[in-house]
Tab-separated table of C-alpha atoms in Angstrom:
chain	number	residue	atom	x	y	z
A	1	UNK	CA	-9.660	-12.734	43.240
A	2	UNK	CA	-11.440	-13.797	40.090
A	3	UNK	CA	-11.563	-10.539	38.729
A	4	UNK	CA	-7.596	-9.003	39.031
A	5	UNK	CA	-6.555	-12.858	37.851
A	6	UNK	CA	-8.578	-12.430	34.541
A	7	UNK	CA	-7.419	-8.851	34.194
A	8	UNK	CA	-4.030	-10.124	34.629
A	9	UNK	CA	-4.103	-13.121	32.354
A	10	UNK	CA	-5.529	-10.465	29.664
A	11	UNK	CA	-2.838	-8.246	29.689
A	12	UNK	CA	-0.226	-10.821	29.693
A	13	UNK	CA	-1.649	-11.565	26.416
A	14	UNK	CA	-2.506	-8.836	24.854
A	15	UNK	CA	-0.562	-5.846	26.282
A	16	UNK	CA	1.736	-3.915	24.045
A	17	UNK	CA	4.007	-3.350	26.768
A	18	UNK	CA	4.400	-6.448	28.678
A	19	UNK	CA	7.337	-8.351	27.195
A	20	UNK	CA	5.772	-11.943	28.107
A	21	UNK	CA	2.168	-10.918	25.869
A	22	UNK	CA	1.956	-12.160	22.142
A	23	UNK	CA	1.389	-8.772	20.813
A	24	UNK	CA	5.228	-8.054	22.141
A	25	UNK	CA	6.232	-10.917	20.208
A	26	UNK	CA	4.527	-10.037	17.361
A	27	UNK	CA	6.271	-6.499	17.225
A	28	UNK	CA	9.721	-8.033	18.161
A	29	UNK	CA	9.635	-10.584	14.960
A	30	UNK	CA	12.181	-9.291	12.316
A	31	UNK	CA	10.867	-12.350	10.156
A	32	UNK	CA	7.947	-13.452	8.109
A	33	UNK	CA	7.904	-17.146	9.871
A	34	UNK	CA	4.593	-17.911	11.285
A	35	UNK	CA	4.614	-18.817	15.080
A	36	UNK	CA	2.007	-19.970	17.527
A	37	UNK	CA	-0.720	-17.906	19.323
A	38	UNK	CA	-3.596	-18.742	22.007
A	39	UNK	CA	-6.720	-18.921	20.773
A	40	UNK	CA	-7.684	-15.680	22.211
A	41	UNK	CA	-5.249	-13.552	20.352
A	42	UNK	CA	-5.760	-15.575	17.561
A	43	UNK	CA	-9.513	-14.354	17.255
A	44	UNK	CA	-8.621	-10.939	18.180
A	45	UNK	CA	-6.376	-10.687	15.156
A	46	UNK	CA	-8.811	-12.015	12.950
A	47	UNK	CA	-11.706	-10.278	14.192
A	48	UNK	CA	-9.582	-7.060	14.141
A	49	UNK	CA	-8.214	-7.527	10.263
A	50	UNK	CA	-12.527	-8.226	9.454
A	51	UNK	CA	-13.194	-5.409	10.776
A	52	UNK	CA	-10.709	-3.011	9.153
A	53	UNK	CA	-11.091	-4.526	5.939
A	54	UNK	CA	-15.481	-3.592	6.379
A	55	UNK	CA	-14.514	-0.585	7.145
A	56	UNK	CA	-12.004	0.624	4.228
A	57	UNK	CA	-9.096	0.386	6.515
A	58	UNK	CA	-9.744	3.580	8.788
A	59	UNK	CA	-9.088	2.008	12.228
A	60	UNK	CA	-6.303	-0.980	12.206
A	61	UNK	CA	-3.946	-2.550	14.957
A	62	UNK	CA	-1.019	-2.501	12.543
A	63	UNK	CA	-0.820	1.693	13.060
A	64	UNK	CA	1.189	1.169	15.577
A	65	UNK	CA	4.550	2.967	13.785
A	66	UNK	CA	2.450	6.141	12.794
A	67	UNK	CA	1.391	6.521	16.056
A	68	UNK	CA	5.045	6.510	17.136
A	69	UNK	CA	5.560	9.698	14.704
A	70	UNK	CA	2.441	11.483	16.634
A	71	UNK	CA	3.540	11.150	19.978
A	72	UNK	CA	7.258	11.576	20.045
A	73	UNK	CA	7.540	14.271	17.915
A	74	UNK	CA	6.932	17.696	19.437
A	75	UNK	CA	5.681	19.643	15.738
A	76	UNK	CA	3.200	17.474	13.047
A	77	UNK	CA	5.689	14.383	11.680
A	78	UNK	CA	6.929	14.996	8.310
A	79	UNK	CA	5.259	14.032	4.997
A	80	UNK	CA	7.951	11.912	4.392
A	81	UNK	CA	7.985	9.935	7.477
A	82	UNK	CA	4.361	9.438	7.135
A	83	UNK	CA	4.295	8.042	3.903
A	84	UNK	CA	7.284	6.139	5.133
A	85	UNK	CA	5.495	4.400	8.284
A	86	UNK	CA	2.381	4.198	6.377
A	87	UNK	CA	4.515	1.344	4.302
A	88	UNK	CA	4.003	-0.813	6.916
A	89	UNK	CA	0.356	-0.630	7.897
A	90	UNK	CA	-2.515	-2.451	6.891
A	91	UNK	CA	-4.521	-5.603	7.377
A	92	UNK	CA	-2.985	-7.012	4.436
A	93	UNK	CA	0.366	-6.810	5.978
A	94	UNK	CA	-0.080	-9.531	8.443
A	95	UNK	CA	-1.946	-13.124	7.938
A	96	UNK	CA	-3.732	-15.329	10.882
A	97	UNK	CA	-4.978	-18.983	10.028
A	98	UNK	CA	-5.672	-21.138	12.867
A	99	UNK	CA	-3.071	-21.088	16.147
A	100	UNK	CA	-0.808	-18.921	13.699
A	101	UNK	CA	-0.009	-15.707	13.265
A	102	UNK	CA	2.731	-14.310	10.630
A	103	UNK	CA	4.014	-10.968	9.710
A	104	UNK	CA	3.963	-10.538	5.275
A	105	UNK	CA	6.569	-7.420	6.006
A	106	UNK	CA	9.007	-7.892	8.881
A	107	UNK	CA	8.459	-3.975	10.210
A	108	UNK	CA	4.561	-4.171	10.686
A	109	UNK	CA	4.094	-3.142	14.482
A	110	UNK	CA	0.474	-4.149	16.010
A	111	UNK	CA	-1.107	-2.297	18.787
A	112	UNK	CA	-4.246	-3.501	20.610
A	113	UNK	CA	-4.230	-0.184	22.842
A	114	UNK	CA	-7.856	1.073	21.927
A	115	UNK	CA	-9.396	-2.657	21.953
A	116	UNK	CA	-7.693	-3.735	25.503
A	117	UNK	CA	-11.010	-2.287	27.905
A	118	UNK	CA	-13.086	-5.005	25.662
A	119	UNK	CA	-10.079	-7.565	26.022
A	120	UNK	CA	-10.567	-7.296	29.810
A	121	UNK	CA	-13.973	-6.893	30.021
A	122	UNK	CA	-14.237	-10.288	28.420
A	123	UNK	CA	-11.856	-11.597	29.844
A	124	UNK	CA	-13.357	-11.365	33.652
A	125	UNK	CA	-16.831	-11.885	32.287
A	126	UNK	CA	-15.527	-15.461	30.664
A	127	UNK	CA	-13.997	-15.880	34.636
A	128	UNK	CA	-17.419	-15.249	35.961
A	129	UNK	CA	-19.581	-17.143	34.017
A	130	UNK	CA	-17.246	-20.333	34.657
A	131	UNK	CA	-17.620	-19.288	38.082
A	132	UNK	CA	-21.033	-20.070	37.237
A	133	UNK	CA	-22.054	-16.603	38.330
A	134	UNK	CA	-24.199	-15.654	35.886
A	135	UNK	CA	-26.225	-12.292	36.463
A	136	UNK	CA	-23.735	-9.504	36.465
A	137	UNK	CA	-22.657	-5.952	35.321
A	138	UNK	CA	-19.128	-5.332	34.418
A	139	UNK	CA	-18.850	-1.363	33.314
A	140	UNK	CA	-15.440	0.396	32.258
A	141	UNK	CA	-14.320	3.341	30.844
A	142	UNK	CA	-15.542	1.964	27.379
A	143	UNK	CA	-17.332	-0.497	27.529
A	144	UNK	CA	-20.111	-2.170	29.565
A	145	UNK	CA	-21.216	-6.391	29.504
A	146	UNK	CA	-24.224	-6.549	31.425
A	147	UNK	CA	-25.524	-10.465	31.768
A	148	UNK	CA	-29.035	-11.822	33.104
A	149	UNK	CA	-30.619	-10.067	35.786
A	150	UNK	CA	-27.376	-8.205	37.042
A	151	UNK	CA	-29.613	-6.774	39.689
A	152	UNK	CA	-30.407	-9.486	41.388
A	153	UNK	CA	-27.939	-9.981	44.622
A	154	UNK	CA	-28.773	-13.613	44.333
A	155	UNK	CA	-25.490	-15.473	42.252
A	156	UNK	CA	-24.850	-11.922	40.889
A	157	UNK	CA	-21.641	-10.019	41.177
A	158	UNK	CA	-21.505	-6.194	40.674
A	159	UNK	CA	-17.826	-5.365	39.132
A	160	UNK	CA	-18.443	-1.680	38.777
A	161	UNK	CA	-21.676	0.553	37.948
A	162	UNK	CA	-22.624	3.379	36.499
A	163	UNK	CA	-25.465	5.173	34.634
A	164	UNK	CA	-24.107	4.254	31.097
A	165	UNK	CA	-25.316	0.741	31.939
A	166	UNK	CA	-28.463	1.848	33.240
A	167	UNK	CA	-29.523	3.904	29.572
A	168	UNK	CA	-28.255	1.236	27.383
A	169	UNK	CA	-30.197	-1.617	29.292
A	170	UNK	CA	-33.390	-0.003	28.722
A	171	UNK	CA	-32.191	0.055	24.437
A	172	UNK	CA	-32.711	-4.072	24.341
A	173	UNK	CA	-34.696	-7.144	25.802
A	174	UNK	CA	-31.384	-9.840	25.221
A	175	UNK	CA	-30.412	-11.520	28.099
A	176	UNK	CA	-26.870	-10.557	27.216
A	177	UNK	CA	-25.537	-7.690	25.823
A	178	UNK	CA	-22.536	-5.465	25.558
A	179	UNK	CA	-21.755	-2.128	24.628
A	180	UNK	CA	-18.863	-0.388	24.004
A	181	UNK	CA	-18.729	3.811	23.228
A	182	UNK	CA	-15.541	5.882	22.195
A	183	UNK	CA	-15.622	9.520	21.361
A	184	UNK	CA	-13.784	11.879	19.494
A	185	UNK	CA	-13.108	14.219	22.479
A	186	UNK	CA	-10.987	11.780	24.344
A	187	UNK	CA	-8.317	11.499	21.587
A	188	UNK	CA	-7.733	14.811	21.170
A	189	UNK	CA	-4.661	14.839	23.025
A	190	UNK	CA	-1.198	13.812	21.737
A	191	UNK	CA	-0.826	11.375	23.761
A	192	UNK	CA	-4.584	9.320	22.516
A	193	UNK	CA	-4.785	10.463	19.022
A	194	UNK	CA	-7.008	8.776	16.804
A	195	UNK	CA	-5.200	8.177	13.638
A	196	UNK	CA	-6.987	7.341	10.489
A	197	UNK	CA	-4.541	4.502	9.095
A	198	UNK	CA	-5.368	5.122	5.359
A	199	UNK	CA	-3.953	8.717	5.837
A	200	UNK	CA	-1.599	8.471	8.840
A	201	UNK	CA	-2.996	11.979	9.966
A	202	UNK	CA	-5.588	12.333	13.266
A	203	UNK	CA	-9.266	12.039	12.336
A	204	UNK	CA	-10.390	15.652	12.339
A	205	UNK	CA	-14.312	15.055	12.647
A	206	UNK	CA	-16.333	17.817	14.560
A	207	UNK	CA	-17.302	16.551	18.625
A	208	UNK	CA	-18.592	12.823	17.666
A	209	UNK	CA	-19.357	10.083	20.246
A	210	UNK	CA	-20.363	6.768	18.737
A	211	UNK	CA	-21.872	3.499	21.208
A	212	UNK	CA	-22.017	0.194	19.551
A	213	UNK	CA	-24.385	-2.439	20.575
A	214	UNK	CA	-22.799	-6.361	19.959
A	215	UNK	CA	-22.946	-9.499	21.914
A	216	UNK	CA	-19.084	-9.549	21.558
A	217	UNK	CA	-17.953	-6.852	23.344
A	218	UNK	CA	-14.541	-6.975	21.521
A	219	UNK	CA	-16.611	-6.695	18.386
A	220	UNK	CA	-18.374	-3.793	19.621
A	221	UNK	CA	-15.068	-1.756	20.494
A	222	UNK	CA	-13.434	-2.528	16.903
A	223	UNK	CA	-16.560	-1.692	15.108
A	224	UNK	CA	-17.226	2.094	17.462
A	225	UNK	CA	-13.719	2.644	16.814
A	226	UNK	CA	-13.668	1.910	12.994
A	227	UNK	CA	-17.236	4.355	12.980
A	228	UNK	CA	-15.759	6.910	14.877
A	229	UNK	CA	-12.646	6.870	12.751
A	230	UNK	CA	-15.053	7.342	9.079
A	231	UNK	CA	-17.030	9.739	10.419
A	232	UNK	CA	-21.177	10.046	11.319
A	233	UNK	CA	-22.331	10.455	7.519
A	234	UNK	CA	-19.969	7.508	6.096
A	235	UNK	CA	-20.191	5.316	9.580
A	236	UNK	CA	-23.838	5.294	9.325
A	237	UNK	CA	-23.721	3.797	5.934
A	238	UNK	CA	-20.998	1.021	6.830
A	239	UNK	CA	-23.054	0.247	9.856
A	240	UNK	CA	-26.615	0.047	8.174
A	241	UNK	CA	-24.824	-1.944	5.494
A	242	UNK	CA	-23.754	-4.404	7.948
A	243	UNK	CA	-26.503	-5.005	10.595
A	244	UNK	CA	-24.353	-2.601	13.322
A	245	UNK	CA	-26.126	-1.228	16.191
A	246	UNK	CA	-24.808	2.267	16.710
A	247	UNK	CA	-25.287	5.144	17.911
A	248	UNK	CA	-23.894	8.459	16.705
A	249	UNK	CA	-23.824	11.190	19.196
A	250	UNK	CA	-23.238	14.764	17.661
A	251	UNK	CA	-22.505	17.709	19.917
A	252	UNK	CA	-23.880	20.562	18.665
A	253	UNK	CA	-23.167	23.125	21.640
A	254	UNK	CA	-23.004	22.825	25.846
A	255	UNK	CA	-26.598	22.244	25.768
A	256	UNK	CA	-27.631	20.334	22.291
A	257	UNK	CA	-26.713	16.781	20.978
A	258	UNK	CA	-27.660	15.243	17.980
A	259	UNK	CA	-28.494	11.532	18.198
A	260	UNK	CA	-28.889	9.424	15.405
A	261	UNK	CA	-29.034	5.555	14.956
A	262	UNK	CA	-28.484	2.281	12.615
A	263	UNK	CA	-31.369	0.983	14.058
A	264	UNK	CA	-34.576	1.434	15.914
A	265	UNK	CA	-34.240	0.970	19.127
A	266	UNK	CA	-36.798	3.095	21.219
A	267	UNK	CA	-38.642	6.114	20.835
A	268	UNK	CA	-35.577	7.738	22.257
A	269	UNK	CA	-33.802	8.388	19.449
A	270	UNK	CA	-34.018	11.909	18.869
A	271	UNK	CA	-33.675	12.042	14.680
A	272	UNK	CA	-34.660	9.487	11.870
A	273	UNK	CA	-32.626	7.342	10.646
């Protein structure tokens, strides 16, 4: 079917673990020579070092080897080894200019882990459209692209639904959109930790839940991530600063959440911006 041919093309490319993907290649390179890249990953990469660099470097693909400290050790990774793996990360450490991509220090290791629900989201809703089917919802664990009248059974196609699409159609009139949400709670576990790569140590905000509003939905994954990983007080800032629409989600207790927003988008935000 369309759909499990775009999801399989996507992680082909992208996926850390499938030898045939560019991002295995990547990781495999013991060399600084440039080599060749689709487009796709091409963008990715670029989009992805934009990104970090906005956003002082908090979330970045090139983590990869502190993450490796996290979840095979069974106590906190040493100081040392930190500091050590930390040598290698940073979107400074890797350059992308047209078709190319090319490691500037042969150990950096890139992970696309926490972008891949966008990468496939995209990727069937780019299979769709030159279907030429062109109303349609397609809602994942993240993220959510929701195109034209999605509710019309006429030329639509309903991948998956839920009510997240439901609350954040009623936030905007475009004919397109995409969201994409992450929260805090989810990477609590050893196994999904959110590492902040400045530090190499888990972000340790209070219960935080952040929803990012972007008509690339791969755009809108990297940029919830990167405001999740600084934080409500410094992600608000950042995303003000660059014309983000997010939405911070506080938990306060079982039956109290803070909302705020870097925007206005209905009279449903519960606190002022």
């Amino acid at each position: 079917s369309l759909v499990i041919d775009a999801l399989h093309n996507a992680d082909e490319v992208f996926l850390d673990n499938s030898t045939q993907s560019f991002t295995h290649q990547f990781n495999q390179k013991n060399n600084t020579e440039p080599f060749e890249v689709s487009r796709e990953f091409s963008e990715t990469l670029r989009l992805s070092k934009m990104i970090s660099d906005s956003a002082k470097g908090c979330f970045d693909i090139t983590v990869k080897p502190v993450n490796a400290l996290w979840l095979h050790k069974e106590n906190k990774p040493q100081k040392e080894a930190i500091s050590d793996a930390l040598s290698y990360v940073g979107n400074d450490k890797y350059l992308v200019y047209g078709s190319f991509v090319r490691k500037l220090n042969p150990g950096v290791q890139i992970t696309l882990f926490r972008l891949m629900d966008s990468i496939r989201t995209k990727a069937v809703a780019e299979k769709l459209i030159a279907s030429e089917i062109r109303s349609f919802s397609i809602i994942s664990s993240n993220t959510a692209f929701l195109s034209g009248s999605y509710d019309n059974k006429e030329k639509s196609a309903l991948v998956s639904s839920n009510d997240l699409a439901k609350q954040l159609a009623t936030l905007t009139t475009a004919p397109t959109e995409t969201f994409a949400t992450v929260s805090l709670e989810e990477h609590h576990t050893r196994q999904s930790l959110l590492i902040d790569a400045r530090t190499g140590y888990p972000v340790s905000h209070s219960s935080l839940t952040v929803t990012v509003l972007h008509d690339d939905v791969v755009r809108a994954q990297a940029w919830a991530n990167s405001l999740l990983c600084l934080g409500e007080n410094e992600g608000m800032v950042l995303a003000k600063a660059n014309s983000i629409k997010a939405f911070f989600v506080k938990e306060q207790n079982e039956n109290q959440s803070v909302v705020t927003t870097s925007f206005l988008p209905t009279e449903q935000n519960n606190a002022s911006n």
